[in-house]
Amino acid sequence: MAEVVDVFSQSVESSSSDSHGDKLDSDEEDDDDDIEAQIRREVEGLKPSASKSRPFHAIRMDLPCLLFVRFDKSINPEEMVHQLCLDAAANPEKKRSRWIQRMTPAISVRKTLSVDLESFAREILKPHFHSGGPPKKYAIRPVVRSNKKFNRDIVIKTVADVVGPEHPVDLKNYDLIILVTVIQNVIGMSVAGSDYDRLKKYNLAELYSPAATSEAAESTKD
């Protein structure tokens, strides 16, 4: 639990540092007074405040080896998890985690007892499939655990109907892959890109494994 929150927090800090560095470069011609004022503002921003909310909140599920992490609304879980896996694939020797295995982002989570799966899927999938552009090959990967309302067949059929026949199904050479996770009484959904399987299904442990290091070295030679 502590490790996953730490890894996510480091990613946020790294992104903030990059943005801060760009800002300093663009303001390098300011005079000393402006720089001092900027430093004072930065120091004030670092002070603890009761009004500040934590960007991540870990929740232990009543299932072995499973952890749920709630993200602040300002952070996109799809983008963060994807970037973490890209970094791990590019630098498998720079291992940042010991205990984390697969990370499954969910852009939104609902209660299974009250959710309308069709409406929920339409909301999540609209930016990817129903906002213009050419047809996209897609696949659906459902995971259902400890839930009696939904099963794989129901999830796949409902989500496929929402995507529509204009987008072809391709389980191996997809452009987008729809991840649907049903755990106990919650359901989450997100969309990943064509590199999902290459990134070991977002499994950090596999990306940091010796085999992954060898693959990265071979890729560099090619």
mmCIF file with all atom_site columns, C-alpha atoms in Angstrom:
data_model
loop_
_atom_site.group_PDB
_atom_site.id
_atom_site.type_symbol
_atom_site.label_atom_id
_atom_site.label_alt_id
_atom_site.label_comp_id
_atom_site.label_asym_id
_atom_site.label_entity_id
_atom_site.label_seq_id
_atom_site.pdbx_PDB_ins_code
_atom_site.Cartn_x
_atom_site.Cartn_y
_atom_site.Cartn_z
_atom_site.occupancy
_atom_site.B_iso_or_equiv
_atom_site.pdbx_formal_charge
_atom_site.auth_seq_id
_atom_site.auth_comp_id
_atom_site.auth_asym_id
_atom_site.auth_atom_id
_atom_site.pdbx_PDB_model_num
ATOM 1   C CA . MET A 1 1   ? 0.000   0.000   0.000   1.00 0.00 ? 1   MET A CA 1
ATOM 2   C CA . ALA A 1 2   ? 2.786   2.411   0.944   1.00 0.00 ? 2   ALA A CA 1
ATOM 3   C CA . GLU A 1 3   ? 4.819   1.534   -2.135  1.00 0.00 ? 3   GLU A CA 1
ATOM 4   C CA . VAL A 1 4   ? 2.068   2.143   -4.685  1.00 0.00 ? 4   VAL A CA 1
ATOM 5   C CA . VAL A 1 5   ? 1.180   5.521   -3.178  1.00 0.00 ? 5   VAL A CA 1
ATOM 6   C CA . ASP A 1 6   ? 4.878   6.434   -3.148  1.00 0.00 ? 6   ASP A CA 1
ATOM 7   C CA . VAL A 1 7   ? 5.350   5.480   -6.821  1.00 0.00 ? 7   VAL A CA 1
ATOM 8   C CA . PHE A 1 8   ? 2.307   7.478   -7.888  1.00 0.00 ? 8   PHE A CA 1
ATOM 9   C CA . SER A 1 9   ? 3.376   10.459  -5.766  1.00 0.00 ? 9   SER A CA 1
ATOM 10  C CA . GLN A 1 10  ? 6.853   10.444  -7.314  1.00 0.00 ? 10  GLN A CA 1
ATOM 11  C CA . SER A 1 11  ? 5.266   10.540  -10.774 1.00 0.00 ? 11  SER A CA 1
ATOM 12  C CA . VAL A 1 12  ? 3.198   13.582  -9.835  1.00 0.00 ? 12  VAL A CA 1
ATOM 13  C CA . GLU A 1 13  ? 6.246   15.314  -8.344  1.00 0.00 ? 13  GLU A CA 1
ATOM 14  C CA . SER A 1 14  ? 8.293   14.536  -11.448 1.00 0.00 ? 14  SER A CA 1
ATOM 15  C CA . SER A 1 15  ? 5.617   16.024  -13.713 1.00 0.00 ? 15  SER A CA 1
ATOM 16  C CA . SER A 1 16  ? 5.389   19.113  -11.507 1.00 0.00 ? 16  SER A CA 1
ATOM 17  C CA . SER A 1 17  ? 9.168   19.524  -11.552 1.00 0.00 ? 17  SER A CA 1
ATOM 18  C CA . ASP A 1 18  ? 9.224   19.370  -15.338 1.00 0.00 ? 18  ASP A CA 1
ATOM 19  C CA . SER A 1 19  ? 6.534   22.035  -15.587 1.00 0.00 ? 19  SER A CA 1
ATOM 20  C CA . HIS A 1 20  ? 8.331   24.170  -12.994 1.00 0.00 ? 20  HIS A CA 1
ATOM 21  C CA . GLY A 1 21  ? 11.591  23.855  -14.908 1.00 0.00 ? 21  GLY A CA 1
ATOM 22  C CA . ASP A 1 22  ? 9.941   25.081  -18.107 1.00 0.00 ? 22  ASP A CA 1
ATOM 23  C CA . LYS A 1 23  ? 8.524   28.060  -16.272 1.00 0.00 ? 23  LYS A CA 1
ATOM 24  C CA . LEU A 1 24  ? 11.887  29.011  -14.794 1.00 0.00 ? 24  LEU A CA 1
ATOM 25  C CA . ASP A 1 25  ? 13.519  28.851  -18.213 1.00 0.00 ? 25  ASP A CA 1
ATOM 26  C CA . SER A 1 26  ? 10.950  31.217  -19.659 1.00 0.00 ? 26  SER A CA 1
ATOM 27  C CA . ASP A 1 27  ? 11.293  33.651  -16.736 1.00 0.00 ? 27  ASP A CA 1
ATOM 28  C CA . GLU A 1 28  ? 15.069  33.748  -16.546 1.00 0.00 ? 28  GLU A CA 1
ATOM 29  C CA . GLU A 1 29  ? 15.204  37.387  -17.624 1.00 0.00 ? 29  GLU A CA 1
ATOM 30  C CA . ASP A 1 30  ? 13.090  38.603  -14.688 1.00 0.00 ? 30  ASP A CA 1
ATOM 31  C CA . ASP A 1 31  ? 14.836  40.799  -12.151 1.00 0.00 ? 31  ASP A CA 1
ATOM 32  C CA . ASP A 1 32  ? 15.878  39.672  -8.652  1.00 0.00 ? 32  ASP A CA 1
ATOM 33  C CA . ASP A 1 33  ? 12.748  41.017  -6.964  1.00 0.00 ? 33  ASP A CA 1
ATOM 34  C CA . ASP A 1 34  ? 10.493  38.940  -9.194  1.00 0.00 ? 34  ASP A CA 1
ATOM 35  C CA . ILE A 1 35  ? 12.571  35.820  -8.545  1.00 0.00 ? 35  ILE A CA 1
ATOM 36  C CA . GLU A 1 36  ? 12.426  36.338  -4.780  1.00 0.00 ? 36  GLU A CA 1
ATOM 37  C CA . ALA A 1 37  ? 8.662   36.805  -4.948  1.00 0.00 ? 37  ALA A CA 1
ATOM 38  C CA . GLN A 1 38  ? 8.346   33.619  -6.975  1.00 0.00 ? 38  GLN A CA 1
ATOM 39  C CA . ILE A 1 39  ? 10.419  31.674  -4.407  1.00 0.00 ? 39  ILE A CA 1
ATOM 40  C CA . ARG A 1 40  ? 8.213   32.976  -1.590  1.00 0.00 ? 40  ARG A CA 1
ATOM 41  C CA . ARG A 1 41  ? 5.122   31.787  -3.451  1.00 0.00 ? 41  ARG A CA 1
ATOM 42  C CA . GLU A 1 42  ? 6.681   28.352  -3.978  1.00 0.00 ? 42  GLU A CA 1
ATOM 43  C CA . VAL A 1 43  ? 7.551   28.048  -0.278  1.00 0.00 ? 43  VAL A CA 1
ATOM 44  C CA . GLU A 1 44  ? 4.010   29.027  0.706   1.00 0.00 ? 44  GLU A CA 1
ATOM 45  C CA . GLY A 1 45  ? 2.665   26.371  -1.618  1.00 0.00 ? 45  GLY A CA 1
ATOM 46  C CA . LEU A 1 46  ? 4.765   23.689  0.081   1.00 0.00 ? 46  LEU A CA 1
ATOM 47  C CA . LYS A 1 47  ? 3.412   24.428  3.551   1.00 0.00 ? 47  LYS A CA 1
ATOM 48  C CA . PRO A 1 48  ? 0.844   21.914  4.821   1.00 0.00 ? 48  PRO A CA 1
ATOM 49  C CA . SER A 1 49  ? -2.734  23.078  4.657   1.00 0.00 ? 49  SER A CA 1
ATOM 50  C CA . ALA A 1 50  ? -5.927  21.535  5.928   1.00 0.00 ? 50  ALA A CA 1
ATOM 51  C CA . SER A 1 51  ? -7.643  22.580  2.722   1.00 0.00 ? 51  SER A CA 1
ATOM 52  C CA . LYS A 1 52  ? -5.269  20.526  0.574   1.00 0.00 ? 52  LYS A CA 1
ATOM 53  C CA . SER A 1 53  ? -6.551  17.090  -0.345  1.00 0.00 ? 53  SER A CA 1
ATOM 54  C CA . ARG A 1 54  ? -4.327  14.059  -0.782  1.00 0.00 ? 54  ARG A CA 1
ATOM 55  C CA . PRO A 1 55  ? -3.841  13.166  -4.456  1.00 0.00 ? 55  PRO A CA 1
ATOM 56  C CA . PHE A 1 56  ? -4.087  9.428   -3.694  1.00 0.00 ? 56  PHE A CA 1
ATOM 57  C CA . HIS A 1 57  ? -6.047  7.441   -1.167  1.00 0.00 ? 57  HIS A CA 1
ATOM 58  C CA . ALA A 1 58  ? -5.363  3.709   -0.861  1.00 0.00 ? 58  ALA A CA 1
ATOM 59  C CA . ILE A 1 59  ? -8.246  1.423   0.103   1.00 0.00 ? 59  ILE A CA 1
ATOM 60  C CA . ARG A 1 60  ? -7.671  -2.216  0.955   1.00 0.00 ? 60  ARG A CA 1
ATOM 61  C CA . MET A 1 61  ? -10.251 -4.547  -0.594  1.00 0.00 ? 61  MET A CA 1
ATOM 62  C CA . ASP A 1 62  ? -11.547 -7.646  1.162   1.00 0.00 ? 62  ASP A CA 1
ATOM 63  C CA . LEU A 1 63  ? -9.683  -9.779  -1.355  1.00 0.00 ? 63  LEU A CA 1
ATOM 64  C CA . PRO A 1 64  ? -6.105  -11.060 -1.133  1.00 0.00 ? 64  PRO A CA 1
ATOM 65  C CA . CYS A 1 65  ? -3.403  -9.158  -3.013  1.00 0.00 ? 65  CYS A CA 1
ATOM 66  C CA . LEU A 1 66  ? -5.766  -6.450  -4.226  1.00 0.00 ? 66  LEU A CA 1
ATOM 67  C CA . LEU A 1 67  ? -5.629  -2.735  -3.512  1.00 0.00 ? 67  LEU A CA 1
ATOM 68  C CA . PHE A 1 68  ? -7.833  0.100   -4.745  1.00 0.00 ? 68  PHE A CA 1
ATOM 69  C CA . VAL A 1 69  ? -6.325  3.590   -5.080  1.00 0.00 ? 69  VAL A CA 1
ATOM 70  C CA . ARG A 1 70  ? -8.595  6.590   -5.436  1.00 0.00 ? 70  ARG A CA 1
ATOM 71  C CA . PHE A 1 71  ? -7.073  9.370   -7.568  1.00 0.00 ? 71  PHE A CA 1
ATOM 72  C CA . ASP A 1 72  ? -7.685  13.068  -7.196  1.00 0.00 ? 72  ASP A CA 1
ATOM 73  C CA . LYS A 1 73  ? -9.869  14.350  -10.049 1.00 0.00 ? 73  LYS A CA 1
ATOM 74  C CA . SER A 1 74  ? -6.971  16.424  -11.371 1.00 0.00 ? 74  SER A CA 1
ATOM 75  C CA . ILE A 1 75  ? -4.993  13.249  -12.193 1.00 0.00 ? 75  ILE A CA 1
ATOM 76  C CA . ASN A 1 76  ? -5.795  10.975  -15.131 1.00 0.00 ? 76  ASN A CA 1
ATOM 77  C CA . PRO A 1 77  ? -5.190  7.338   -14.076 1.00 0.00 ? 77  PRO A CA 1
ATOM 78  C CA . GLU A 1 78  ? -5.014  6.085   -17.677 1.00 0.00 ? 78  GLU A CA 1
ATOM 79  C CA . GLU A 1 79  ? -2.217  8.518   -18.524 1.00 0.00 ? 79  GLU A CA 1
ATOM 80  C CA . MET A 1 80  ? -0.283  7.985   -15.281 1.00 0.00 ? 80  MET A CA 1
ATOM 81  C CA . VAL A 1 81  ? -0.314  4.186   -15.402 1.00 0.00 ? 81  VAL A CA 1
ATOM 82  C CA . HIS A 1 82  ? 0.594   4.202   -19.097 1.00 0.00 ? 82  HIS A CA 1
ATOM 83  C CA . GLN A 1 83  ? 3.552   6.528   -18.514 1.00 0.00 ? 83  GLN A CA 1
ATOM 84  C CA . LEU A 1 84  ? 4.807   4.466   -15.572 1.00 0.00 ? 84  LEU A CA 1
ATOM 85  C CA . CYS A 1 85  ? 4.790   1.370   -17.753 1.00 0.00 ? 85  CYS A CA 1
ATOM 86  C CA . LEU A 1 86  ? 6.473   3.163   -20.664 1.00 0.00 ? 86  LEU A CA 1
ATOM 87  C CA . ASP A 1 87  ? 9.246   4.298   -18.304 1.00 0.00 ? 87  ASP A CA 1
ATOM 88  C CA . ALA A 1 88  ? 9.630   0.772   -16.906 1.00 0.00 ? 88  ALA A CA 1
ATOM 89  C CA . ALA A 1 89  ? 9.789   -0.756  -20.394 1.00 0.00 ? 89  ALA A CA 1
ATOM 90  C CA . ALA A 1 90  ? 12.395  1.779   -21.501 1.00 0.00 ? 90  ALA A CA 1
ATOM 91  C CA . ASN A 1 91  ? 14.484  1.431   -18.322 1.00 0.00 ? 91  ASN A CA 1
ATOM 92  C CA . PRO A 1 92  ? 13.817  -2.025  -16.823 1.00 0.00 ? 92  PRO A CA 1
ATOM 93  C CA . GLU A 1 93  ? 17.099  -1.886  -14.901 1.00 0.00 ? 93  GLU A CA 1
ATOM 94  C CA . LYS A 1 94  ? 15.873  1.153   -12.915 1.00 0.00 ? 94  LYS A CA 1
ATOM 95  C CA . LYS A 1 95  ? 13.456  -0.785  -10.760 1.00 0.00 ? 95  LYS A CA 1
ATOM 96  C CA . ARG A 1 96  ? 11.145  1.518   -8.813  1.00 0.00 ? 96  ARG A CA 1
ATOM 97  C CA . SER A 1 97  ? 8.923   -1.043  -7.107  1.00 0.00 ? 97  SER A CA 1
ATOM 98  C CA . ARG A 1 98  ? 9.237   -4.379  -5.372  1.00 0.00 ? 98  ARG A CA 1
ATOM 99  C CA . TRP A 1 99  ? 5.653   -5.375  -4.565  1.00 0.00 ? 99  TRP A CA 1
ATOM 100 C CA . ILE A 1 100 ? 3.467   -3.852  -7.286  1.00 0.00 ? 100 ILE A CA 1
ATOM 101 C CA . GLN A 1 101 ? 2.257   -6.203  -9.990  1.00 0.00 ? 101 GLN A CA 1
ATOM 102 C CA . ARG A 1 102 ? -0.541  -5.385  -12.422 1.00 0.00 ? 102 ARG A CA 1
ATOM 103 C CA . MET A 1 103 ? -2.049  -1.905  -12.419 1.00 0.00 ? 103 MET A CA 1
ATOM 104 C CA . THR A 1 104 ? -5.501  -1.547  -13.934 1.00 0.00 ? 104 THR A CA 1
ATOM 105 C CA . PRO A 1 105 ? -6.616  2.068   -14.398 1.00 0.00 ? 105 PRO A CA 1
ATOM 106 C CA . ALA A 1 106 ? -10.287 3.005   -14.188 1.00 0.00 ? 106 ALA A CA 1
ATOM 107 C CA . ILE A 1 107 ? -11.312 6.386   -15.506 1.00 0.00 ? 107 ILE A CA 1
ATOM 108 C CA . SER A 1 108 ? -14.531 6.076   -13.498 1.00 0.00 ? 108 SER A CA 1
ATOM 109 C CA . VAL A 1 109 ? -15.971 3.678   -10.904 1.00 0.00 ? 109 VAL A CA 1
ATOM 110 C CA . ARG A 1 110 ? -19.620 2.909   -10.083 1.00 0.00 ? 110 ARG A CA 1
ATOM 111 C CA . LYS A 1 111 ? -21.601 0.663   -7.762  1.00 0.00 ? 111 LYS A CA 1
ATOM 112 C CA . THR A 1 112 ? -22.727 -2.480  -9.554  1.00 0.00 ? 112 THR A CA 1
ATOM 113 C CA . LEU A 1 113 ? -26.136 -2.583  -7.840  1.00 0.00 ? 113 LEU A CA 1
ATOM 114 C CA . SER A 1 114 ? -27.230 0.756   -9.313  1.00 0.00 ? 114 SER A CA 1
ATOM 115 C CA . VAL A 1 115 ? -25.137 1.114   -12.471 1.00 0.00 ? 115 VAL A CA 1
ATOM 116 C CA . ASP A 1 116 ? -26.682 1.092   -15.942 1.00 0.00 ? 116 ASP A CA 1
ATOM 117 C CA . LEU A 1 117 ? -23.834 -0.655  -17.747 1.00 0.00 ? 117 LEU A CA 1
ATOM 118 C CA . GLU A 1 118 ? -24.881 0.597   -21.174 1.00 0.00 ? 118 GLU A CA 1
ATOM 119 C CA . SER A 1 119 ? -24.994 4.250   -20.092 1.00 0.00 ? 119 SER A CA 1
ATOM 120 C CA . PHE A 1 120 ? -21.765 3.870   -18.141 1.00 0.00 ? 120 PHE A CA 1
ATOM 121 C CA . ALA A 1 121 ? -19.966 2.365   -21.137 1.00 0.00 ? 121 ALA A CA 1
ATOM 122 C CA . ARG A 1 122 ? -21.323 5.074   -23.443 1.00 0.00 ? 122 ARG A CA 1
ATOM 123 C CA . GLU A 1 123 ? -19.912 7.759   -21.149 1.00 0.00 ? 123 GLU A CA 1
ATOM 124 C CA . ILE A 1 124 ? -16.441 6.187   -20.953 1.00 0.00 ? 124 ILE A CA 1
ATOM 125 C CA . LEU A 1 125 ? -16.185 5.199   -24.613 1.00 0.00 ? 125 LEU A CA 1
ATOM 126 C CA . LYS A 1 126 ? -17.555 8.349   -26.267 1.00 0.00 ? 126 LYS A CA 1
ATOM 127 C CA . PRO A 1 127 ? -14.197 10.204  -26.508 1.00 0.00 ? 127 PRO A CA 1
ATOM 128 C CA . HIS A 1 128 ? -12.564 7.164   -28.122 1.00 0.00 ? 128 HIS A CA 1
ATOM 129 C CA . PHE A 1 129 ? -15.241 5.794   -30.457 1.00 0.00 ? 129 PHE A CA 1
ATOM 130 C CA . HIS A 1 130 ? -18.019 8.345   -30.918 1.00 0.00 ? 130 HIS A CA 1
ATOM 131 C CA . SER A 1 131 ? -16.269 11.675  -31.337 1.00 0.00 ? 131 SER A CA 1
ATOM 132 C CA . GLY A 1 132 ? -15.388 11.528  -35.007 1.00 0.00 ? 132 GLY A CA 1
ATOM 133 C CA . GLY A 1 133 ? -12.452 9.939   -36.780 1.00 0.00 ? 133 GLY A CA 1
ATOM 134 C CA . PRO A 1 134 ? -11.976 6.699   -38.712 1.00 0.00 ? 134 PRO A CA 1
ATOM 135 C CA . PRO A 1 135 ? -13.085 3.246   -37.495 1.00 0.00 ? 135 PRO A CA 1
ATOM 136 C CA . LYS A 1 136 ? -10.846 1.710   -34.825 1.00 0.00 ? 136 LYS A CA 1
ATOM 137 C CA . LYS A 1 137 ? -10.068 -1.942  -34.250 1.00 0.00 ? 137 LYS A CA 1
ATOM 138 C CA . TYR A 1 138 ? -10.790 -2.839  -30.655 1.00 0.00 ? 138 TYR A CA 1
ATOM 139 C CA . ALA A 1 139 ? -10.800 -5.606  -28.066 1.00 0.00 ? 139 ALA A CA 1
ATOM 140 C CA . ILE A 1 140 ? -12.562 -5.989  -24.716 1.00 0.00 ? 140 ILE A CA 1
ATOM 141 C CA . ARG A 1 141 ? -10.831 -7.447  -21.656 1.00 0.00 ? 141 ARG A CA 1
ATOM 142 C CA . PRO A 1 142 ? -13.268 -7.998  -18.762 1.00 0.00 ? 142 PRO A CA 1
ATOM 143 C CA . VAL A 1 143 ? -12.268 -9.164  -15.295 1.00 0.00 ? 143 VAL A CA 1
ATOM 144 C CA . VAL A 1 144 ? -15.103 -10.216 -12.973 1.00 0.00 ? 144 VAL A CA 1
ATOM 145 C CA . ARG A 1 145 ? -14.406 -11.267 -9.391  1.00 0.00 ? 145 ARG A CA 1
ATOM 146 C CA . SER A 1 146 ? -16.775 -11.890 -6.485  1.00 0.00 ? 146 SER A CA 1
ATOM 147 C CA . ASN A 1 147 ? -19.836 -10.426 -8.223  1.00 0.00 ? 147 ASN A CA 1
ATOM 148 C CA . LYS A 1 148 ? -23.104 -12.195 -9.118  1.00 0.00 ? 148 LYS A CA 1
ATOM 149 C CA . LYS A 1 149 ? -24.776 -9.472  -11.190 1.00 0.00 ? 149 LYS A CA 1
ATOM 150 C CA . PHE A 1 150 ? -22.290 -9.394  -14.075 1.00 0.00 ? 150 PHE A CA 1
ATOM 151 C CA . ASN A 1 151 ? -20.358 -12.059 -15.925 1.00 0.00 ? 151 ASN A CA 1
ATOM 152 C CA . ARG A 1 152 ? -17.928 -11.915 -18.853 1.00 0.00 ? 152 ARG A CA 1
ATOM 153 C CA . ASP A 1 153 ? -20.589 -12.571 -21.495 1.00 0.00 ? 153 ASP A CA 1
ATOM 154 C CA . ILE A 1 154 ? -22.881 -9.795  -20.238 1.00 0.00 ? 154 ILE A CA 1
ATOM 155 C CA . VAL A 1 155 ? -20.032 -7.303  -20.055 1.00 0.00 ? 155 VAL A CA 1
ATOM 156 C CA . ILE A 1 156 ? -18.641 -8.133  -23.504 1.00 0.00 ? 156 ILE A CA 1
ATOM 157 C CA . LYS A 1 157 ? -22.024 -8.031  -25.265 1.00 0.00 ? 157 LYS A CA 1
ATOM 158 C CA . THR A 1 158 ? -23.158 -4.799  -23.616 1.00 0.00 ? 158 THR A CA 1
ATOM 159 C CA . VAL A 1 159 ? -19.887 -2.964  -24.234 1.00 0.00 ? 159 VAL A CA 1
ATOM 160 C CA . ALA A 1 160 ? -19.640 -4.230  -27.839 1.00 0.00 ? 160 ALA A CA 1
ATOM 161 C CA . ASP A 1 161 ? -23.184 -3.022  -28.549 1.00 0.00 ? 161 ASP A CA 1
ATOM 162 C CA . VAL A 1 162 ? -22.230 0.418   -27.253 1.00 0.00 ? 162 VAL A CA 1
ATOM 163 C CA . VAL A 1 163 ? -19.092 0.558   -29.416 1.00 0.00 ? 163 VAL A CA 1
ATOM 164 C CA . GLY A 1 164 ? -21.189 -0.257  -32.476 1.00 0.00 ? 164 GLY A CA 1
ATOM 165 C CA . PRO A 1 165 ? -20.658 -2.268  -35.682 1.00 0.00 ? 165 PRO A CA 1
ATOM 166 C CA . GLU A 1 166 ? -18.706 0.515   -37.396 1.00 0.00 ? 166 GLU A CA 1
ATOM 167 C CA . HIS A 1 167 ? -15.669 -0.415  -35.315 1.00 0.00 ? 167 HIS A CA 1
ATOM 168 C CA . PRO A 1 168 ? -14.289 -3.920  -36.026 1.00 0.00 ? 168 PRO A CA 1
ATOM 169 C CA . VAL A 1 169 ? -13.255 -6.357  -33.322 1.00 0.00 ? 169 VAL A CA 1
ATOM 170 C CA . ASP A 1 170 ? -9.617  -7.471  -33.437 1.00 0.00 ? 170 ASP A CA 1
ATOM 171 C CA . LEU A 1 171 ? -8.405  -9.330  -30.362 1.00 0.00 ? 171 LEU A CA 1
ATOM 172 C CA . LYS A 1 172 ? -4.711  -9.235  -31.311 1.00 0.00 ? 172 LYS A CA 1
ATOM 173 C CA . ASN A 1 173 ? -4.022  -6.227  -33.545 1.00 0.00 ? 173 ASN A CA 1
ATOM 174 C CA . TYR A 1 174 ? -6.308  -3.740  -31.841 1.00 0.00 ? 174 TYR A CA 1
ATOM 175 C CA . ASP A 1 175 ? -5.971  0.042   -31.870 1.00 0.00 ? 175 ASP A CA 1
ATOM 176 C CA . LEU A 1 176 ? -7.729  0.358   -28.522 1.00 0.00 ? 176 LEU A CA 1
ATOM 177 C CA . ILE A 1 177 ? -8.488  -2.108  -25.755 1.00 0.00 ? 177 ILE A CA 1
ATOM 178 C CA . ILE A 1 178 ? -11.398 -1.616  -23.340 1.00 0.00 ? 178 ILE A CA 1
ATOM 179 C CA . LEU A 1 179 ? -10.625 -2.683  -19.781 1.00 0.00 ? 179 LEU A CA 1
ATOM 180 C CA . VAL A 1 180 ? -13.642 -3.533  -17.643 1.00 0.00 ? 180 VAL A CA 1
ATOM 181 C CA . THR A 1 181 ? -13.048 -4.569  -14.047 1.00 0.00 ? 181 THR A CA 1
ATOM 182 C CA . VAL A 1 182 ? -15.810 -5.814  -11.761 1.00 0.00 ? 182 VAL A CA 1
ATOM 183 C CA . ILE A 1 183 ? -14.653 -6.426  -8.185  1.00 0.00 ? 183 ILE A CA 1
ATOM 184 C CA . GLN A 1 184 ? -17.233 -7.223  -5.516  1.00 0.00 ? 184 GLN A CA 1
ATOM 185 C CA . ASN A 1 185 ? -19.785 -4.366  -5.701  1.00 0.00 ? 185 ASN A CA 1
ATOM 186 C CA . VAL A 1 186 ? -17.861 -1.901  -7.887  1.00 0.00 ? 186 VAL A CA 1
ATOM 187 C CA . ILE A 1 187 ? -17.214 -1.661  -11.608 1.00 0.00 ? 187 ILE A CA 1
ATOM 188 C CA . GLY A 1 188 ? -14.529 0.393   -13.315 1.00 0.00 ? 188 GLY A CA 1
ATOM 189 C CA . MET A 1 189 ? -13.767 1.005   -16.969 1.00 0.00 ? 189 MET A CA 1
ATOM 190 C CA . SER A 1 190 ? -10.982 2.552   -19.032 1.00 0.00 ? 190 SER A CA 1
ATOM 191 C CA . VAL A 1 191 ? -9.424  2.439   -22.492 1.00 0.00 ? 191 VAL A CA 1
ATOM 192 C CA . ALA A 1 192 ? -5.779  1.598   -23.239 1.00 0.00 ? 192 ALA A CA 1
ATOM 193 C CA . GLY A 1 193 ? -3.780  1.843   -26.448 1.00 0.00 ? 193 GLY A CA 1
ATOM 194 C CA . SER A 1 194 ? -2.315  -0.665  -28.866 1.00 0.00 ? 194 SER A CA 1
ATOM 195 C CA . ASP A 1 195 ? 0.781   -1.168  -26.679 1.00 0.00 ? 195 ASP A CA 1
ATOM 196 C CA . TYR A 1 196 ? -1.153  -2.674  -23.749 1.00 0.00 ? 196 TYR A CA 1
ATOM 197 C CA . ASP A 1 197 ? 0.040   -6.246  -24.320 1.00 0.00 ? 197 ASP A CA 1
ATOM 198 C CA . ARG A 1 198 ? 3.562   -5.105  -25.210 1.00 0.00 ? 198 ARG A CA 1
ATOM 199 C CA . LEU A 1 199 ? 3.624   -3.350  -21.844 1.00 0.00 ? 199 LEU A CA 1
ATOM 200 C CA . LYS A 1 200 ? 2.865   -6.702  -20.160 1.00 0.00 ? 200 LYS A CA 1
ATOM 201 C CA . LYS A 1 201 ? -0.758  -5.725  -19.484 1.00 0.00 ? 201 LYS A CA 1
ATOM 202 C CA . TYR A 1 202 ? 0.547   -2.943  -17.225 1.00 0.00 ? 202 TYR A CA 1
ATOM 203 C CA . ASN A 1 203 ? 2.333   -5.424  -14.955 1.00 0.00 ? 203 ASN A CA 1
ATOM 204 C CA . LEU A 1 204 ? 5.285   -3.568  -13.419 1.00 0.00 ? 204 LEU A CA 1
ATOM 205 C CA . ALA A 1 205 ? 6.792   -6.727  -11.939 1.00 0.00 ? 205 ALA A CA 1
ATOM 206 C CA . GLU A 1 206 ? 7.077   -8.267  -15.416 1.00 0.00 ? 206 GLU A CA 1
ATOM 207 C CA . LEU A 1 207 ? 8.378   -5.061  -16.982 1.00 0.00 ? 207 LEU A CA 1
ATOM 208 C CA . TYR A 1 208 ? 11.152  -4.931  -14.367 1.00 0.00 ? 208 TYR A CA 1
ATOM 209 C CA . SER A 1 209 ? 11.988  -8.639  -14.626 1.00 0.00 ? 209 SER A CA 1
ATOM 210 C CA . PRO A 1 210 ? 15.361  -9.896  -16.003 1.00 0.00 ? 210 PRO A CA 1
ATOM 211 C CA . ALA A 1 211 ? 13.534  -11.112 -19.120 1.00 0.00 ? 211 ALA A CA 1
ATOM 212 C CA . ALA A 1 212 ? 12.231  -7.596  -19.733 1.00 0.00 ? 212 ALA A CA 1
ATOM 213 C CA . THR A 1 213 ? 15.760  -6.223  -19.369 1.00 0.00 ? 213 THR A CA 1
ATOM 214 C CA . SER A 1 214 ? 16.962  -8.656  -22.035 1.00 0.00 ? 214 SER A CA 1
ATOM 215 C CA . GLU A 1 215 ? 14.097  -7.701  -24.342 1.00 0.00 ? 215 GLU A CA 1
ATOM 216 C CA . ALA A 1 216 ? 14.929  -4.018  -23.952 1.00 0.00 ? 216 ALA A CA 1
ATOM 217 C CA . ALA A 1 217 ? 18.567  -4.710  -24.776 1.00 0.00 ? 217 ALA A CA 1
ATOM 218 C CA . GLU A 1 218 ? 17.608  -6.667  -27.891 1.00 0.00 ? 218 GLU A CA 1
ATOM 219 C CA . SER A 1 219 ? 15.282  -3.872  -28.965 1.00 0.00 ? 219 SER A CA 1
ATOM 220 C CA . THR A 1 220 ? 18.129  -1.373  -28.589 1.00 0.00 ? 220 THR A CA 1
ATOM 221 C CA . LYS A 1 221 ? 20.379  -3.515  -30.803 1.00 0.00 ? 221 LYS A CA 1
ATOM 222 C CA . ASP A 1 222 ? 17.684  -3.681  -33.502 1.00 0.00 ? 222 ASP A CA 1
#
